[in-house]
Amino acid sequence: MGDQEPDVNNHIYEEHYLASDDGNGIEDFDFPDNDTLYNDRFQIGESSNPNLEDANNDEDENHFVDEDIEVNIDYSEGQPHVTHEDTEFNIDFIEGQPHVTHDYVSPGGTLYWTPIVLDDIKPKVSSKFNSYGEAETMYRKYALESGFDVRLGRVQKMKNGIITNRHLVCNREGNPNTSKLDTLDIQHKKTQRRKDLFRRNCKVKVALEIIPGTLTYVVSDFVERHNHELFSKGNMHLSRSKRKLDYSQEIFIHNLSKQNIGPVKAHRLYSALQVGPSVRGGLVTDFKNARRNLNCYIGGRDAKFLVDKMNDRKKNVSSFTFEYKVSNKRLNSLFWADETAKYNYNSFGDVISLDATFRMNKYDMVFVPFTGIDNHKKCVTFGAGLLSKEDGVSYEWLLRALLKAFRKQLQLVLSDQDPALKKAIDKVFPLAHHRLCMWHITKKLPNMILSIEDATTNQKFRKRFHSIIWNSKLKPHEFENVWRQMLEEFKIIDNTWMNTMYGLRKSWIPAFFKHIPMSGLMRTTSLSESQNWSFQTTTLTGSYLVMFMMTFESVMERQRHNQILNDFNTATTFPKFITRTPYEPHASNVYTRKIFYQVQKEISRFEDNCFQKNVISSNSVDMIIVMEKRKNITIRQTNDVDVDDKDEEYNYDCLIRDTEYTVTHSTKDGLFKCTCMHFEHLGILCRHIFCVFKFYGIEQIPEKYILKRWRRDVIPTELLKRRFTNSFADSTSDMTTIDIFSTVDRCVSFLSHDAAKLKLYLDEQNNLKKKFVDDCPNHDLPTRADHFKQLLGVVGPDVESDVNDIQNPTDIRNKGCGSRGKRLKSTKEMIEKEISKPKRKCATCEQMVHHDKRNCPLKNTRK
């Protein structure tokens, strides 16, 4: 058994006992010094007698005595059992577990471990290497085979940065920190949290020195004896070298963070994709540290990084607009819009919604996106801004940046009742119509009519209120009459809020916007709120500005992908026709699918309900009277008559039936116009005009009545597919990276059923890795800062040498920002939340209430 060769394919080490005469010095003799013990995997001590006799002939064959120390090793069932006086422990030699967990320290001595590896792997003094990188790779490979991690020790460099002397040490080198106080606490009053000690003052190292006049390195010193256990091969995936995240894993963490997925969930997802957490390195802590390191890299240069990144994009990407404002060397305001956003604005910018959103970054800067509706009736973002203050000056600067970028006046702007925003709109866009969001107004209604206490009467009033304000068929004077009748009927003529809203009627009632084109397209900011919600759900709380910008770009890419998908579905699918008129096939070929269904609805109603009653001709103008028959329609009602956030409006227009509509037709220019103003409000022909088309024998919708904003393929697909990059080279590099990953995935999937071919493919990949990575000179390898810059898309010099002339925003307090991560709540909302809680019995007042004996009102009374 003693002649058995050690298994060098597993981590094997020698265990030595060093006796010490005091606590400081160690004598130069080994214990045991004259016998060698062998097991099938381990060697303990060193044999000084190669002609060792058969130890089984002696009674004390495994018994050693040296003054105070007595160690017995009992081979029972192939496993040695070590005993020292009253203390005993087992060294388990388990199959497949090549290393031993050994915590025994003999009195006056030290136990140490020496790895047993192949000679060509072990460093040798005076061995030479062509470069520092080659020498470091050699030692790290040796450490991996031995079962320990390497840490960079002391270093000496020339002025040009070339390393002249470097120590590579065991990562357990150095004295453990046994202090009980937190050294980061200036006053030293905070007790340090409980933490396991890691360093053991291990002396293992290799010293590398450069040969003067060359770039060749020589091993000048090598120490291989450890004073701690080494990793077993089964636990090597837990070592620091194996747990180190590569760049692809950092990209994975970073991309998930843009979808509001933190490092813990990212590790869970990555482990699932890798079929278990032990397949590839990285613990949850490593994923957290990766995110922490990236945040530390950004740090105080967040605003500088963002401004430099956007300026570089403005310089290299055509038609990209970026404006920023600095106040007292701190970033104050931002505005940006790319070429696709400008194209969207030129096509769909007839109505714009502005809705500020809070808590989108760690500095509480207000996020203000400009939102419209595209040809599929989906949200589309024209541009966005970040403001430090939500005041008139900031809004004016933002709107002027918008005007400078788009060079086109706004027609209709929708917003909430922010006086600062209204003032800025009137100043920058004097010709634009400012409309208040009806949803924000109706939401306040329950709190403003508390004088109507009866529940039934209150319900009737709210129903009547909504039937008036949402009816676009009413004319201004008709609205004023029914409003006055409503106030008199419910006896709320003196209600201050109702009178205030009546004074602002020209800013929110549909009857006063009938002369404005496309005024019926958007009456509330509900679509804008929906788009803002998509930004909030994908943004991590307390994001840096540069991280928020990447999240914004991710949302924009998803939005534009949906535009491409809707265009594709319109082009490759066919709708079902429900009438025999020639208008449906023609409309299906020119309109997007969403708009076609609305046109189809008008065509169907014209077929079922409308007929021509009379025609009057005078002065080259025909006046056609169209009668719409009465139809029993059940109006959709909900338990709560408040406006639903998801619906654009209540369809109170259906309350009017059996009505005559007049369609005028000019024989000179061929124009048709209906008194219902449906086309002017929504850009879609009404059922009454279709009825007149049939009278004149017109079988297709005239081109003049097909608005460009509702047509197919308004935005070129290639424009929608453009990614947010700083240059064409960056875009090409990204696509090449995606193609590489895709090619590797296809190859692995194709070869997964053939283990031999899969092994050959792995060998080829390793050869490529050796050619392009392992053999790469050390100075050509990307640094950690290079990886961070590539992740963030940051350009410019290193952090250490860059001058930070734009500081991060500070001391920002705006309405609605609240405390960190919280929203300011109204008194009504807090009362409703308290009432919704279940009641419990108070031990003091013995009642079913919302408090307990600790905060009972009777508690102080009884005292």
Short mmCIF file of C-alpha atoms in Angstrom, two decimals, residues 311-473:
data_model
loop_
_atom_site.label_atom_id
_atom_site.label_comp_id
_atom_site.label_asym_id
_atom_site.label_seq_id
_atom_site.Cartn_x
_atom_site.Cartn_y
_atom_site.Cartn_z
CA ASN A 311 -23.50 64.86 -26.28
CA ASP A 312 -21.52 62.10 -27.98
CA ARG A 313 -24.75 60.68 -29.41
CA LYS A 314 -25.76 64.16 -30.59
CA LYS A 315 -22.39 64.46 -32.32
CA ASN A 316 -22.45 61.07 -34.08
CA VAL A 317 -26.17 60.34 -34.64
CA SER A 318 -28.04 62.41 -37.18
CA SER A 319 -31.16 64.35 -36.14
CA PHE A 320 -30.63 63.63 -32.45
CA THR A 321 -31.51 66.54 -30.16
CA PHE A 322 -30.16 66.96 -26.66
CA GLU A 323 -30.41 70.07 -24.51
CA TYR A 324 -29.37 70.49 -20.90
CA LYS A 325 -29.13 73.24 -18.32
CA VAL A 326 -26.63 73.57 -15.49
CA SER A 327 -27.21 75.76 -12.44
CA ASN A 328 -24.38 76.36 -9.95
CA LYS A 329 -22.38 73.54 -11.57
CA ARG A 330 -25.24 71.10 -10.93
CA LEU A 331 -27.43 69.50 -13.54
CA ASN A 332 -30.79 71.27 -13.56
CA SER A 333 -32.80 70.25 -16.65
CA LEU A 334 -32.64 67.85 -19.61
CA PHE A 335 -34.51 67.34 -22.89
CA TRP A 336 -33.87 64.76 -25.60
CA ALA A 337 -35.54 63.43 -28.76
CA ASP A 338 -34.18 61.19 -31.51
CA GLU A 339 -35.00 61.00 -35.22
CA THR A 340 -37.76 58.41 -34.78
CA ALA A 341 -39.46 60.55 -32.12
CA LYS A 342 -39.38 63.55 -34.47
CA TYR A 343 -40.87 61.49 -37.28
CA ASN A 344 -43.62 60.35 -34.92
CA TYR A 345 -44.29 63.95 -33.92
CA ASN A 346 -44.63 65.11 -37.53
CA SER A 347 -47.16 62.33 -38.16
CA PHE A 348 -49.10 62.18 -34.88
CA GLY A 349 -48.31 65.46 -33.09
CA ASP A 350 -51.76 67.03 -33.52
CA VAL A 351 -52.61 66.24 -29.88
CA ILE A 352 -50.00 66.00 -27.09
CA SER A 353 -50.41 64.98 -23.47
CA LEU A 354 -48.08 66.18 -20.70
CA ASP A 355 -48.10 64.36 -17.40
CA ALA A 356 -45.22 64.74 -14.95
CA THR A 357 -44.11 61.64 -13.07
CA PHE A 358 -42.18 61.46 -9.80
CA ARG A 359 -39.72 59.04 -8.13
CA MET A 360 -38.07 57.94 -11.37
CA ASN A 361 -34.48 58.52 -10.18
CA LYS A 362 -32.54 58.85 -6.95
CA TYR A 363 -32.42 62.65 -7.16
CA ASP A 364 -36.23 63.09 -7.40
CA MET A 365 -35.98 64.93 -10.71
CA VAL A 366 -39.41 65.20 -12.36
CA PHE A 367 -39.79 63.06 -15.48
CA VAL A 368 -41.95 64.75 -18.16
CA PRO A 369 -42.66 62.66 -21.29
CA PHE A 370 -44.52 64.09 -24.31
CA THR A 371 -47.09 61.49 -25.33
CA GLY A 372 -49.40 61.19 -28.32
CA ILE A 373 -51.49 58.58 -30.15
CA ASP A 374 -50.19 56.75 -33.23
CA ASN A 375 -52.08 55.25 -36.19
CA HIS A 376 -52.92 52.14 -34.14
CA LYS A 377 -54.35 54.26 -31.31
CA LYS A 378 -51.44 53.29 -29.08
CA CYS A 379 -49.20 55.53 -27.01
CA VAL A 380 -46.20 57.02 -28.76
CA THR A 381 -43.53 59.15 -27.07
CA PHE A 382 -42.25 62.21 -28.93
CA GLY A 383 -39.57 63.19 -26.45
CA ALA A 384 -38.94 63.58 -22.74
CA GLY A 385 -37.36 65.80 -20.15
CA LEU A 386 -36.07 65.81 -16.59
CA LEU A 387 -36.59 68.86 -14.37
CA SER A 388 -35.18 69.73 -10.98
CA LYS A 389 -38.08 72.06 -10.22
CA GLU A 390 -41.70 71.89 -11.28
CA ASP A 391 -42.12 75.63 -11.73
CA GLY A 392 -42.95 77.99 -14.59
CA VAL A 393 -39.31 78.75 -15.46
CA SER A 394 -38.41 75.05 -15.78
CA TYR A 395 -41.49 74.24 -17.84
CA GLU A 396 -40.85 77.21 -20.12
CA TRP A 397 -37.27 76.03 -20.73
CA LEU A 398 -38.52 72.52 -21.49
CA LEU A 399 -41.19 73.69 -23.96
CA ARG A 400 -38.73 75.98 -25.73
CA ALA A 401 -36.35 73.02 -26.11
CA LEU A 402 -39.28 71.06 -27.60
CA LEU A 403 -40.07 73.87 -30.04
CA LYS A 404 -36.41 74.13 -31.05
CA ALA A 405 -36.24 70.40 -31.76
CA PHE A 406 -39.53 69.98 -33.66
CA ARG A 407 -39.83 73.47 -35.23
CA LYS A 408 -43.59 73.14 -35.22
CA GLN A 409 -46.21 74.79 -33.05
CA LEU A 410 -48.42 72.60 -30.88
CA GLN A 411 -52.14 72.52 -31.74
CA LEU A 412 -53.75 70.96 -28.68
CA VAL A 413 -52.04 70.25 -25.34
CA LEU A 414 -53.64 68.13 -22.64
CA SER A 415 -52.48 68.32 -19.01
CA ASP A 416 -53.65 68.47 -15.42
CA GLN A 417 -54.52 71.66 -13.54
CA ASP A 418 -50.94 72.77 -12.98
CA PRO A 419 -50.89 76.60 -13.13
CA ALA A 420 -47.14 76.71 -13.79
CA LEU A 421 -47.51 74.46 -16.83
CA LYS A 422 -50.48 76.43 -18.16
CA LYS A 423 -48.52 79.67 -17.87
CA ALA A 424 -45.55 78.17 -19.73
CA ILE A 425 -47.77 76.78 -22.52
CA ASP A 426 -49.48 80.13 -23.05
CA LYS A 427 -46.09 81.85 -23.26
CA VAL A 428 -44.23 79.43 -25.55
CA PHE A 429 -47.17 78.25 -27.70
CA PRO A 430 -49.58 81.20 -27.84
CA LEU A 431 -51.59 79.63 -30.69
CA ALA A 432 -52.01 76.25 -29.00
CA HIS A 433 -55.19 75.21 -27.21
CA HIS A 434 -54.64 74.06 -23.64
CA ARG A 435 -57.13 71.46 -22.46
CA LEU A 436 -57.49 70.16 -18.91
CA CYS A 437 -57.69 66.45 -18.31
CA MET A 438 -61.32 65.50 -17.58
CA TRP A 439 -60.28 62.46 -15.57
CA HIS A 440 -58.37 64.57 -13.04
CA ILE A 441 -61.40 66.83 -12.67
CA THR A 442 -64.01 64.09 -12.27
CA LYS A 443 -61.80 62.30 -9.77
CA LYS A 444 -62.25 65.24 -7.39
CA LEU A 445 -66.04 65.21 -7.70
CA PRO A 446 -66.86 62.91 -4.69
CA ASN A 447 -64.99 65.20 -2.28
CA MET A 448 -66.60 68.36 -3.68
CA ILE A 449 -70.29 67.43 -3.38
CA LEU A 450 -70.38 66.41 0.27
CA SER A 451 -73.43 68.66 0.74
CA ILE A 452 -75.51 66.02 -1.07
CA GLU A 453 -75.66 63.58 1.81
CA ASP A 454 -78.38 61.25 0.57
CA ALA A 455 -76.72 58.31 -1.19
CA THR A 456 -79.46 57.90 -3.80
CA THR A 457 -79.50 61.58 -4.64
CA ASN A 458 -75.72 61.64 -4.76
CA GLN A 459 -75.71 58.73 -7.19
CA LYS A 460 -78.27 60.41 -9.43
CA PHE A 461 -76.29 63.65 -9.41
CA ARG A 462 -73.06 61.97 -10.42
CA LYS A 463 -74.83 60.11 -13.21
CA ARG A 464 -76.36 63.36 -14.45
CA PHE A 465 -73.04 65.18 -14.14
CA HIS A 466 -71.21 62.67 -16.33
CA SER A 467 -74.00 62.59 -18.92
CA ILE A 468 -73.54 66.33 -19.41
CA ILE A 469 -69.78 66.78 -19.43
CA TRP A 470 -69.00 63.83 -21.74
CA ASN A 471 -71.65 64.60 -24.37
CA SER A 472 -69.84 66.02 -27.39
CA LYS A 473 -73.15 66.56 -29.25
#
